Coordinates of C-alpha atoms in Angstrom, one line a residue:
Chain A
M1 CA 0.0 0.0 0.0
N2 CA 1.7 3.3 -1.2
S3 CA 0.6 6.7 -2.3
D4 CA 0.1 5.4 -5.9
S5 CA -2.3 2.8 -4.7
R6 CA -5.7 2.9 -6.3
F7 CA -8.7 2.5 -4.0
V8 CA -12.3 2.0 -4.9
I9 CA -15.1 2.5 -2.2
V10 CA -18.3 0.6 -3.3
G11 CA -21.1 2.2 -1.5
L12 CA -20.7 5.9 -0.2
G13 CA -22.7 6.0 2.9
L14 CA -21.5 7.0 6.4
L15 CA -18.8 4.5 6.7
G16 CA -17.7 4.5 3.0
G17 CA -17.5 8.3 3.1
A18 CA -15.4 8.0 6.3
Y19 CA -13.1 5.5 4.7
A20 CA -12.7 7.7 1.6
L21 CA -12.0 10.8 3.9
G22 CA -9.7 8.8 6.0
L23 CA -7.6 7.5 3.1
R24 CA -7.4 11.1 1.6
K25 CA -6.1 12.4 5.0
A26 CA -3.7 9.6 5.1
G27 CA -2.1 10.7 1.9
F28 CA -3.7 8.4 -0.6
Q29 CA -4.4 10.3 -3.9
H30 CA -6.3 7.8 -5.8
V31 CA -9.6 7.2 -4.0
A32 CA -12.6 6.6 -6.2
A33 CA -16.2 5.8 -5.2
I34 CA -19.2 3.8 -6.9
D35 CA -22.6 4.6 -5.6
I36 CA -26.1 4.6 -7.0
S37 CA -26.6 8.3 -5.7
E38 CA -25.2 11.0 -7.9
E39 CA -25.8 13.3 -5.0
A40 CA -23.7 11.4 -2.7
L41 CA -20.9 11.2 -5.3
D42 CA -21.2 14.9 -5.8
F43 CA -20.9 15.6 -2.2
A44 CA -17.8 13.6 -1.9
R45 CA -16.2 15.1 -5.0
R46 CA -16.9 18.6 -3.7
R47 CA -15.5 18.0 -0.4
D48 CA -12.4 16.2 -2.0
Y49 CA -13.2 12.9 -0.3
I50 CA -12.8 11.2 -3.7
E51 CA -10.8 11.8 -6.9
E52 CA -13.6 10.2 -9.0
G53 CA -17.1 8.9 -8.7
R54 CA -19.3 6.9 -10.7
A55 CA -22.9 5.8 -10.6
R56 CA -22.7 3.5 -13.7
D57 CA -20.0 2.3 -16.4
F58 CA -17.5 1.7 -13.6
A59 CA -15.9 -1.4 -15.1
D60 CA -12.6 0.3 -15.9
L61 CA -12.5 1.6 -12.3
L62 CA -12.6 -1.9 -10.9
A63 CA -10.3 -3.2 -13.3
R64 CA -7.6 -0.5 -12.3
A65 CA -8.3 -1.0 -8.5
D66 CA -5.6 -2.2 -6.1
Y67 CA -7.8 -2.2 -3.1
I68 CA -11.6 -2.3 -2.9
V69 CA -13.7 -1.5 0.2
F70 CA -17.4 -2.8 0.1
S71 CA -19.5 -0.4 2.3
L72 CA -22.9 -2.0 1.4
Y73 CA -25.7 -3.7 3.4
P74 CA -25.0 -7.4 3.4
T75 CA -27.8 -8.4 1.0
T76 CA -26.8 -5.6 -1.5
F77 CA -23.2 -6.6 -1.0
I78 CA -23.9 -10.2 -2.3
Q79 CA -26.1 -8.9 -5.1
W80 CA -23.5 -6.4 -6.2
V81 CA -20.7 -9.1 -6.2
E82 CA -23.0 -11.5 -8.2
Q83 CA -23.4 -8.8 -10.8
Y84 CA -20.0 -7.0 -11.0
G85 CA -17.5 -9.3 -9.3
Q86 CA -16.4 -10.4 -12.6
F87 CA -14.9 -7.0 -13.3
L88 CA -12.4 -7.2 -10.5
R89 CA -8.9 -8.2 -11.6
P90 CA -6.7 -10.9 -10.2
G91 CA -4.3 -9.5 -7.5
C92 CA -7.0 -7.0 -6.1
L93 CA -7.5 -7.0 -2.4
C94 CA -11.0 -6.4 -1.1
T95 CA -12.5 -5.9 2.4
D96 CA -15.8 -4.6 3.7
V97 CA -17.3 -2.9 6.8
S98 CA -20.3 -5.3 7.4
G99 CA -21.4 -5.8 11.0
V100 CA -22.1 -9.5 10.3
K101 CA -19.7 -12.1 9.1
L102 CA -21.0 -15.7 9.2
G103 CA -22.7 -16.7 6.0
L104 CA -21.7 -13.5 4.2
V105 CA -17.8 -13.9 4.1
D106 CA -18.0 -17.4 2.7
R107 CA -20.4 -16.5 0.0
V108 CA -18.5 -13.5 -1.1
Q109 CA -15.3 -15.4 -1.2
A110 CA -17.0 -18.0 -3.3
L111 CA -18.4 -15.6 -5.8
L112 CA -15.2 -13.6 -6.4
P113 CA -13.0 -14.5 -9.4
A114 CA -9.8 -16.6 -8.9
G115 CA -7.0 -14.3 -7.7
V116 CA -9.2 -11.7 -6.1
E117 CA -8.9 -12.0 -2.2
F118 CA -11.7 -10.9 0.1
I119 CA -10.5 -10.3 3.7
A120 CA -13.5 -9.2 5.7
S121 CA -13.4 -6.7 8.4
H122 CA -15.6 -4.6 10.7
P123 CA -14.9 -1.1 11.9
M124 CA -16.9 -0.8 15.1
A125 CA -17.6 2.9 14.5
G126 CA -21.1 3.6 13.8
K127 CA -23.1 6.8 14.4
E128 CA -26.8 7.3 15.0
R129 CA -26.8 9.2 11.7
S130 CA -26.3 7.8 8.2
G131 CA -25.1 9.2 5.0
V132 CA -21.8 10.5 3.5
E133 CA -22.8 14.0 4.6
N134 CA -22.2 12.9 8.2
A135 CA -19.0 10.9 7.3
H136 CA -16.7 13.7 9.0
L137 CA -18.4 12.9 12.3
V138 CA -17.0 9.3 12.6
D139 CA -14.1 8.9 14.8
F140 CA -12.1 5.7 14.1
A141 CA -9.4 6.5 16.8
P142 CA -11.1 5.0 19.8
A143 CA -13.0 2.3 17.9
N144 CA -12.2 -1.4 17.5
F145 CA -11.2 -2.7 14.0
L146 CA -12.0 -6.5 13.6
I147 CA -10.4 -8.6 11.0
T148 CA -12.2 -12.0 10.4
P149 CA -10.2 -14.2 8.1
T150 CA -11.2 -17.5 6.9
E151 CA -9.1 -20.4 5.6
R152 CA -9.2 -18.9 2.1
N153 CA -7.4 -15.8 3.2
T154 CA -3.6 -15.3 3.1
E155 CA -1.1 -13.6 5.4
A156 CA -0.9 -10.8 2.7
G157 CA -4.6 -10.4 3.0
V158 CA -4.7 -10.0 6.7
A159 CA -1.6 -7.7 6.5
F160 CA -3.7 -5.4 4.1
A161 CA -6.5 -5.2 6.5
R162 CA -4.1 -4.2 9.2
Q163 CA -2.4 -1.6 7.0
L164 CA -5.9 -0.1 6.2
A165 CA -6.8 0.0 9.9
Q166 CA -3.6 1.8 10.6
A167 CA -4.0 4.3 7.8
L168 CA -7.4 5.0 9.0
G169 CA -6.2 5.6 12.6
F170 CA -7.7 2.7 14.5
A171 CA -5.9 2.1 17.6
R172 CA -7.4 -1.2 18.4
V173 CA -7.1 -4.0 15.7
H174 CA -8.2 -7.6 16.6
V175 CA -8.2 -10.7 14.6
I176 CA -11.1 -13.2 15.2
S177 CA -13.1 -15.7 13.4
P178 CA -16.4 -15.0 11.7
A179 CA -18.2 -17.0 14.1
E180 CA -16.7 -15.6 17.2
H181 CA -17.3 -12.1 15.7
D182 CA -21.0 -12.7 15.2
R183 CA -21.5 -14.2 18.6
M184 CA -19.7 -11.3 20.3
I185 CA -21.5 -8.7 18.1
G186 CA -24.8 -10.6 19.0
Y187 CA -24.2 -10.0 22.7
V188 CA -22.3 -6.7 22.8
S189 CA -24.1 -4.7 20.0
Q190 CA -27.3 -6.4 18.8
L191 CA -28.7 -7.4 22.1
T192 CA -28.1 -4.1 23.6
H193 CA -29.9 -2.4 20.7
A194 CA -32.8 -4.9 21.0
I195 CA -33.0 -4.0 24.7
A196 CA -33.0 -0.3 23.9
V197 CA -35.8 -0.7 21.2
S198 CA -37.8 -2.9 23.5
L199 CA -37.6 -0.3 26.4
M200 CA -38.3 2.7 24.2
C201 CA -41.3 0.9 22.5
A202 CA -43.1 1.0 25.9
P203 CA -46.5 2.8 25.3
G204 CA -46.1 6.3 26.3
A205 CA -42.3 6.0 27.2
E206 CA -41.7 9.6 26.3
R207 CA -44.2 10.8 28.9
F208 CA -41.6 9.9 31.5
A209 CA -39.1 12.3 30.0
D210 CA -39.9 14.7 33.0
Y211 CA -38.6 12.2 35.5
T212 CA -35.7 10.3 33.9
G213 CA -32.1 10.6 34.9
D214 CA -29.0 9.5 33.1
S215 CA -29.6 5.9 33.4
F216 CA -32.8 5.9 31.2
R217 CA -31.1 8.3 28.8
D218 CA -28.0 6.0 28.5
L219 CA -30.0 2.9 28.0
T220 CA -32.2 4.3 25.1
R221 CA -29.7 6.4 23.3
I222 CA -29.2 3.6 20.8
A223 CA -33.0 3.1 20.5
S224 CA -32.7 5.7 17.7
L225 CA -31.5 3.7 14.6
N226 CA -31.4 3.3 10.9
D227 CA -34.2 0.8 10.6
A228 CA -33.2 -0.6 7.1
M229 CA -29.6 -1.3 8.3
W230 CA -30.3 -2.8 11.7
A231 CA -33.1 -5.0 10.2
E232 CA -30.4 -6.3 7.8
L233 CA -27.9 -7.0 10.6
F234 CA -30.5 -8.5 13.1
L235 CA -31.8 -10.9 10.3
W236 CA -28.4 -11.8 9.2
N237 CA -27.3 -12.7 12.7
R238 CA -30.6 -14.1 13.8
E239 CA -29.5 -17.3 15.4
Y240 CA -26.9 -15.9 17.7
L241 CA -29.1 -12.8 18.5
T242 CA -32.0 -15.1 19.4
E243 CA -29.8 -17.2 21.6
E244 CA -28.6 -13.9 23.3
I245 CA -32.1 -12.8 23.8
D246 CA -33.1 -16.0 25.3
A247 CA -30.1 -16.0 27.8
F248 CA -30.6 -12.5 28.6
T249 CA -34.3 -13.1 29.3
A250 CA -33.6 -16.2 31.6
R251 CA -31.4 -13.9 33.8
L252 CA -34.0 -11.2 33.9
Q253 CA -36.6 -13.9 34.9
Q254 CA -34.2 -15.1 37.4
L255 CA -34.1 -11.6 39.0
K256 CA -38.0 -11.5 38.8
G257 CA -38.2 -14.9 40.6
C258 CA -36.1 -13.5 43.3
L259 CA -38.4 -10.5 43.7
E260 CA -41.6 -12.6 43.6
R261 CA -40.2 -14.9 46.3
G262 CA -38.8 -12.0 48.3
E263 CA -35.4 -13.6 48.2
R264 CA -33.2 -10.5 49.4
E265 CA -30.1 -12.5 49.6
A266 CA -30.3 -14.0 46.1
L267 CA -31.0 -10.4 44.7
R268 CA -28.1 -9.0 46.5
E269 CA -25.9 -11.7 45.2
M270 CA -27.0 -11.0 41.6
F271 CA -26.2 -7.3 42.3
R272 CA -22.8 -8.1 43.7
T273 CA -22.1 -10.3 40.6
S274 CA -22.9 -7.6 38.2
T275 CA -21.0 -4.9 40.2
A276 CA -17.9 -7.2 40.2
A277 CA -18.3 -8.1 36.5
R278 CA -18.7 -4.4 35.6
A279 CA -15.4 -3.6 37.6
A280 CA -13.7 -6.3 35.9
F281 CA -14.9 -4.8 32.6
D282 CA -13.7 -1.4 33.5
R283 CA -10.3 -2.8 34.5
K284 CA -9.9 -4.8 31.3
E285 CA -10.9 -1.8 29.3
R286 CA -8.4 0.5 31.1
E287 CA -5.6 -2.1 30.5
G288 CA -7.0 -3.0 26.8
Chain B
M1 CA -37.8 28.2 56.9
N2 CA -35.3 30.8 58.0
S3 CA -31.7 30.9 58.9
D4 CA -32.7 30.1 62.5
S5 CA -34.5 27.1 61.5
R6 CA -33.2 23.7 63.0
F7 CA -32.7 20.8 60.7
V8 CA -32.0 17.2 61.7
I9 CA -30.9 14.7 59.2
V10 CA -31.5 11.2 60.3
G11 CA -29.1 8.8 58.5
L12 CA -25.8 10.4 57.3
G13 CA -25.1 8.4 54.0
L14 CA -24.5 9.8 50.5
L15 CA -27.8 11.8 50.4
G16 CA -28.1 12.6 53.9
G17 CA -24.7 14.1 53.8
A18 CA -25.5 15.9 50.5
Y19 CA -28.5 17.4 52.2
A20 CA -26.5 18.6 55.2
L21 CA -23.8 20.1 52.9
G22 CA -26.5 21.7 50.8
L23 CA -28.4 23.2 53.7
R24 CA -25.1 24.7 55.1
K25 CA -24.2 26.2 51.7
A26 CA -27.7 27.6 51.6
G27 CA -26.9 29.6 54.8
F28 CA -28.7 27.3 57.4
Q29 CA -26.7 27.3 60.6
H30 CA -28.4 24.7 62.6
V31 CA -28.1 21.4 60.9
A32 CA -27.7 18.4 63.2
A33 CA -27.3 14.7 62.2
I34 CA -28.2 11.4 63.8
D35 CA -26.4 8.3 62.6
I36 CA -25.1 4.9 64.1
S37 CA -21.7 5.7 62.7
E38 CA -19.5 7.8 64.8
E39 CA -17.2 8.0 61.9
A40 CA -19.8 9.3 59.5
L41 CA -20.6 12.0 62.1
D42 CA -17.0 12.8 62.7
F43 CA -16.4 13.2 59.0
A44 CA -19.3 15.6 58.6
R45 CA -18.4 17.6 61.7
R46 CA -14.8 18.0 60.4
R47 CA -16.1 19.2 57.0
D48 CA -18.6 21.5 58.7
Y49 CA -21.5 19.8 57.1
I50 CA -23.3 19.6 60.4
E51 CA -23.2 21.7 63.7
E52 CA -23.7 18.7 65.8
G53 CA -24.0 14.8 65.5
R54 CA -25.3 12.2 67.7
A55 CA -25.2 8.4 67.6
R56 CA -27.3 8.1 70.7
D57 CA -29.1 10.2 73.3
F58 CA -30.7 12.4 70.7
A59 CA -34.2 12.9 72.0
D60 CA -33.5 16.6 73.0
L61 CA -32.2 17.2 69.2
L62 CA -35.4 15.7 67.9
A63 CA -37.4 17.8 70.4
R64 CA -35.8 21.0 69.1
A65 CA -36.1 20.2 65.5
D66 CA -38.2 22.2 63.1
Y67 CA -37.5 20.1 60.0
I68 CA -36.3 16.5 59.9
V69 CA -35.0 14.7 56.8
F70 CA -35.0 10.9 57.0
S71 CA -32.3 9.5 54.8
L72 CA -32.5 5.8 55.8
Y73 CA -33.4 2.6 53.8
P74 CA -37.2 2.0 53.8
T75 CA -37.2 -1.0 56.3
T76 CA -34.8 0.9 58.7
F77 CA -36.9 4.1 58.3
I78 CA -40.0 2.4 59.7
Q79 CA -38.1 0.7 62.4
W80 CA -36.7 4.0 63.4
V81 CA -40.0 5.8 63.4
E82 CA -41.7 3.0 65.5
Q83 CA -38.9 3.5 68.1
Y84 CA -38.1 7.2 68.1
G85 CA -41.2 8.8 66.4
Q86 CA -42.6 9.5 69.8
F87 CA -39.8 12.2 70.5
L88 CA -40.8 14.4 67.5
R89 CA -42.7 17.5 68.7
P90 CA -45.9 18.6 67.2
G91 CA -45.5 21.3 64.6
C92 CA -42.3 19.5 63.2
L93 CA -42.3 18.9 59.5
C94 CA -40.6 15.8 58.2
T95 CA -39.5 14.4 54.8
D96 CA -37.4 11.6 53.4
V97 CA -35.3 10.8 50.4
S98 CA -36.7 7.3 49.8
G99 CA -36.8 5.8 46.2
V100 CA -40.2 4.1 46.9
K101 CA -43.2 5.6 48.3
L102 CA -46.3 3.3 48.1
G103 CA -46.8 1.4 51.5
L104 CA -44.0 3.4 53.0
V105 CA -45.6 6.9 53.2
D106 CA -48.9 5.8 54.7
R107 CA -47.1 3.7 57.4
V108 CA -44.8 6.3 58.4
Q109 CA -47.8 8.9 58.5
A110 CA -49.7 6.6 60.7
L111 CA -46.9 6.0 63.0
L112 CA -45.9 9.6 63.8
P113 CA -47.5 11.5 66.6
A114 CA -50.4 13.8 66.0
G115 CA -49.2 17.2 64.9
V116 CA -46.0 15.8 63.2
E117 CA -46.5 16.1 59.4
F118 CA -44.5 13.8 57.0
I119 CA -44.5 15.0 53.4
A120 CA -42.6 12.4 51.4
S121 CA -40.2 13.3 48.6
H122 CA -37.6 11.8 46.4
P123 CA -34.5 13.6 45.1
M124 CA -33.5 11.6 42.0
A125 CA -29.8 12.3 42.4
G126 CA -28.0 9.1 43.3
K127 CA -24.5 8.2 42.4
E128 CA -22.9 4.8 41.9
R129 CA -20.9 5.4 45.2
S130 CA -22.3 5.7 48.8
G131 CA -21.4 7.1 52.0
V132 CA -21.1 10.7 53.5
E133 CA -17.6 10.9 52.2
N134 CA -18.9 11.0 48.6
A135 CA -21.7 13.4 49.3
H136 CA -19.8 16.3 47.8
L137 CA -20.1 14.5 44.4
V138 CA -23.9 14.6 44.4
D139 CA -25.3 17.3 42.0
F140 CA -28.9 18.4 42.7
A141 CA -29.1 21.2 40.1
P142 CA -29.9 18.9 37.0
A143 CA -31.9 16.3 39.1
N144 CA -35.7 15.9 39.6
F145 CA -37.2 16.5 43.0
L146 CA -40.5 14.6 43.5
I147 CA -43.0 15.4 46.1
T148 CA -45.5 12.7 46.8
P149 CA -48.3 14.0 49.2
T150 CA -51.1 11.8 50.4
E151 CA -54.6 13.1 51.7
R152 CA -53.0 13.5 55.1
N153 CA -50.6 16.2 53.9
T154 CA -51.4 19.9 54.1
E155 CA -50.5 22.7 51.8
A156 CA -47.9 23.9 54.4
G157 CA -46.3 20.5 54.2
V158 CA -46.0 20.6 50.4
A159 CA -44.6 24.2 50.6
F160 CA -41.9 23.0 53.0
A161 CA -40.9 20.4 50.5
R162 CA -40.8 23.0 47.8
Q163 CA -38.7 25.3 49.9
L164 CA -36.4 22.5 50.8
A165 CA -35.8 21.6 47.1
Q166 CA -35.2 25.2 46.3
A167 CA -32.8 25.7 49.0
L168 CA -30.9 22.6 47.8
G169 CA -30.7 23.9 44.3
F170 CA -33.1 21.4 42.4
A171 CA -34.2 23.0 39.2
R172 CA -37.0 20.5 38.7
V173 CA -39.7 19.9 41.1
H174 CA -42.8 17.7 40.5
V175 CA -45.7 16.8 42.6
I176 CA -47.2 13.3 41.9
S177 CA -49.0 10.6 43.9
P178 CA -47.2 7.7 45.7
A179 CA -48.6 5.2 43.3
E180 CA -47.6 7.2 40.2
H181 CA -44.2 7.8 41.6
D182 CA -43.7 4.0 42.1
R183 CA -45.0 3.0 38.7
M184 CA -42.8 5.6 37.1
I185 CA -39.7 4.7 39.2
G186 CA -40.4 0.9 38.4
Y187 CA -40.0 1.7 34.7
V188 CA -37.6 4.5 34.5
S189 CA -35.0 3.5 37.1
Q190 CA -35.6 0.1 38.5
L191 CA -36.4 -1.7 35.3
T192 CA -33.3 -0.1 33.7
H193 CA -31.1 -1.3 36.6
A194 CA -32.6 -4.8 36.4
I195 CA -31.7 -4.8 32.6
A196 CA -28.2 -3.6 33.3
V197 CA -27.7 -6.2 36.0
S198 CA -29.0 -9.0 33.8
L199 CA -26.8 -7.9 30.9
M200 CA -23.8 -7.7 33.1
C201 CA -24.4 -11.2 34.7
A202 CA -23.8 -13.0 31.6
P203 CA -21.1 -15.5 32.1
G204 CA -17.7 -14.1 31.1
A205 CA -19.4 -10.7 30.1
E206 CA -16.0 -8.9 30.8
R207 CA -14.2 -11.0 28.2
F208 CA -15.9 -8.8 25.7
A209 CA -14.3 -5.5 27.0
D210 CA -11.9 -5.7 24.1
Y211 CA -14.7 -5.2 21.7
T212 CA -17.2 -3.1 23.2
G213 CA -18.3 0.3 22.0
D214 CA -20.3 3.0 23.8
S215 CA -23.6 1.2 23.7
F216 CA -22.6 -1.7 25.9
R217 CA -20.6 0.7 28.2
D218 CA -23.6 2.9 28.5
L219 CA -26.0 0.1 29.3
T220 CA -24.1 -1.5 31.9
R221 CA -22.7 1.7 33.8
I222 CA -25.5 1.2 36.3
A223 CA -24.8 -2.6 36.7
S224 CA -22.5 -1.3 39.4
L225 CA -24.7 -0.7 42.4
N226 CA -25.1 -0.9 46.2
D227 CA -26.6 -4.2 46.6
A228 CA -28.3 -3.6 50.0
M229 CA -30.0 -0.4 48.9
W230 CA -31.1 -1.8 45.5
A231 CA -32.3 -5.0 47.1
E232 CA -34.5 -2.8 49.4
L233 CA -35.9 -0.7 46.6
F234 CA -36.6 -3.6 44.3
L235 CA -38.4 -5.6 47.1
W236 CA -40.4 -2.5 48.2
N237 CA -41.6 -1.9 44.7
R238 CA -41.9 -5.5 43.6
E239 CA -45.5 -5.4 42.2
Y240 CA -44.7 -2.6 39.8
L241 CA -41.4 -3.8 38.9
T242 CA -42.4 -7.3 38.1
E243 CA -45.2 -5.8 35.9
E244 CA -42.7 -3.7 34.0
I245 CA -40.2 -6.6 33.8
D246 CA -43.2 -8.6 32.2
A247 CA -44.2 -5.8 29.7
F248 CA -40.5 -5.2 28.6
T249 CA -39.9 -9.0 28.2
A250 CA -43.1 -9.3 25.9
R251 CA -41.7 -6.4 23.8
L252 CA -38.4 -8.1 23.5
Q253 CA -40.1 -11.5 22.7
Q254 CA -42.1 -9.6 20.0
L255 CA -38.8 -8.5 18.5
K256 CA -37.4 -12.0 18.8
G257 CA -40.6 -13.4 17.0
C258 CA -40.0 -11.0 14.1
L259 CA -36.5 -12.4 13.9
E260 CA -37.5 -15.9 14.0
R261 CA -40.2 -15.5 11.3
G262 CA -37.8 -13.3 9.1
E263 CA -40.5 -10.5 9.4
R264 CA -38.2 -7.6 8.1
E265 CA -41.0 -5.1 7.8
A266 CA -42.2 -5.7 11.4
L267 CA -38.9 -5.3 12.7
R268 CA -38.2 -2.0 10.8
E269 CA -41.6 -0.9 12.3
M270 CA -40.3 -1.6 15.8
F271 CA -37.1 0.3 15.0
R272 CA -39.1 3.3 13.6
T273 CA -41.3 3.3 16.6
S274 CA -38.4 3.4 19.1
T275 CA -36.5 6.0 16.9
A276 CA -39.7 8.3 17.0
A277 CA -40.3 7.6 20.8
R278 CA -36.8 8.5 21.5
A279 CA -37.0 11.7 19.4
A280 CA -40.1 12.6 21.2
F281 CA -38.4 11.9 24.5
D282 CA -35.4 14.2 23.5
R283 CA -37.9 16.9 22.4
K284 CA -39.8 16.7 25.8
E285 CA -36.6 16.8 27.7
R286 CA -35.2 19.8 25.9
E287 CA -38.5 21.7 26.5
G288 CA -38.9 20.4 30.1

């Protein structure tokens, strides 16, 4: 990866835009984008996020690309690769930004032409807003960058993903399997969003705005989400997510059982467990 | 309420200490405290939070008091009133800081001598830490102060609670019934704590510290809690809290059902509902 490298971003939304901007800031001259929206491309050209943008007739852009970043919803991503994957040239290295991996990575790898390596990755740096016009608000520095290789990936592929993360300013890079990734995301991100949505869907929840403190505000901040994208992510990861919902519900029912039976000591034990786990979490995060 | 008024704080923990400090800052000279811990009393005396403190032989303090603030756990509060309520003089006005009201307020009012008015209130200004040594960290200004009168209360009683809130610097004062209070607290505060505890009690939750973003951190911050106090609050409010847990669980199961049946549009509808409710909540809070 050097200053002559040619990047193509496929899908110029919030993260695609943030990647383009980040790559330009890191000194890469040749960053192009493909998107169905001329408006998004115009915005990115005007702001100098990209050197070139196309909504159609982009085969030559793909044929010249050294590195491609797919920043599409999973379902669209697969459709795109089915239709245009043939235009990628052997030697080209690709990655993505998808929040789910299992099932997706294998399929994309199987669809791409021989000699084109797809190394999946996931920048955990979302925002409540979407769109390239909000791309400058994305902050990669404190976020995790997860690389999820399969047995089809090479060391060069993983090295590319690491270099990309470094160029974009991610301080934390981890390599884990697609299955570990999806299980972890099911718990850490999707379950928490499912909880926030369920909390905020209470009839008349907003009438309590007068009384709420920080805890309610904190727990429901992420109840404001991009419905199309999150429906994608939830449905792609439904097995792990439903498992996590079941496990969480069982723990909440355990707590409710203690309440109903008036088991003060058992309740206190749960509270001590959560307090200790949260302290361990804080320690690990500080050391991390 | 004037600068000669005599206050007694019963229970010198985090909130009792914050009340003592707040009253002194507001210019009240005569703030005394009763607590079983000589250490807590010593701390408050040294910092000039209180003029006088007693662990025993406090009948004369009570007999002279114009205003009493009970800052005890609900169960201890009732035991205390049963034992020492007889020493309060007619004309004395009392309040508390308890996070539950139904069942508690009635009993305390019934136990106190004739002529002693108890007007219940709840400063929604907790901290993750406890103890008088952390009292200076409590910030009343942005918090809600809830006054929960019953039919036994007078206008003078409610006016006292309002004056107290003003003296302590609360910007937001609301008057609601004990039942409304407990239902609201069950949802806004206790359900959110039950959720955070259940999330954080996942086996090995801390192992995900490497990967978490703001959402997990936000949702589990309140999983760190004072187990004795929260067991009290949960058990006192168990009817409402179990109702809220059931209602929340039903909404989470509805979401899970959409996942299992692959109902993308129904999922998106839930996400749009929660996004709109959160926006309405933000608007109401800004206007509030």
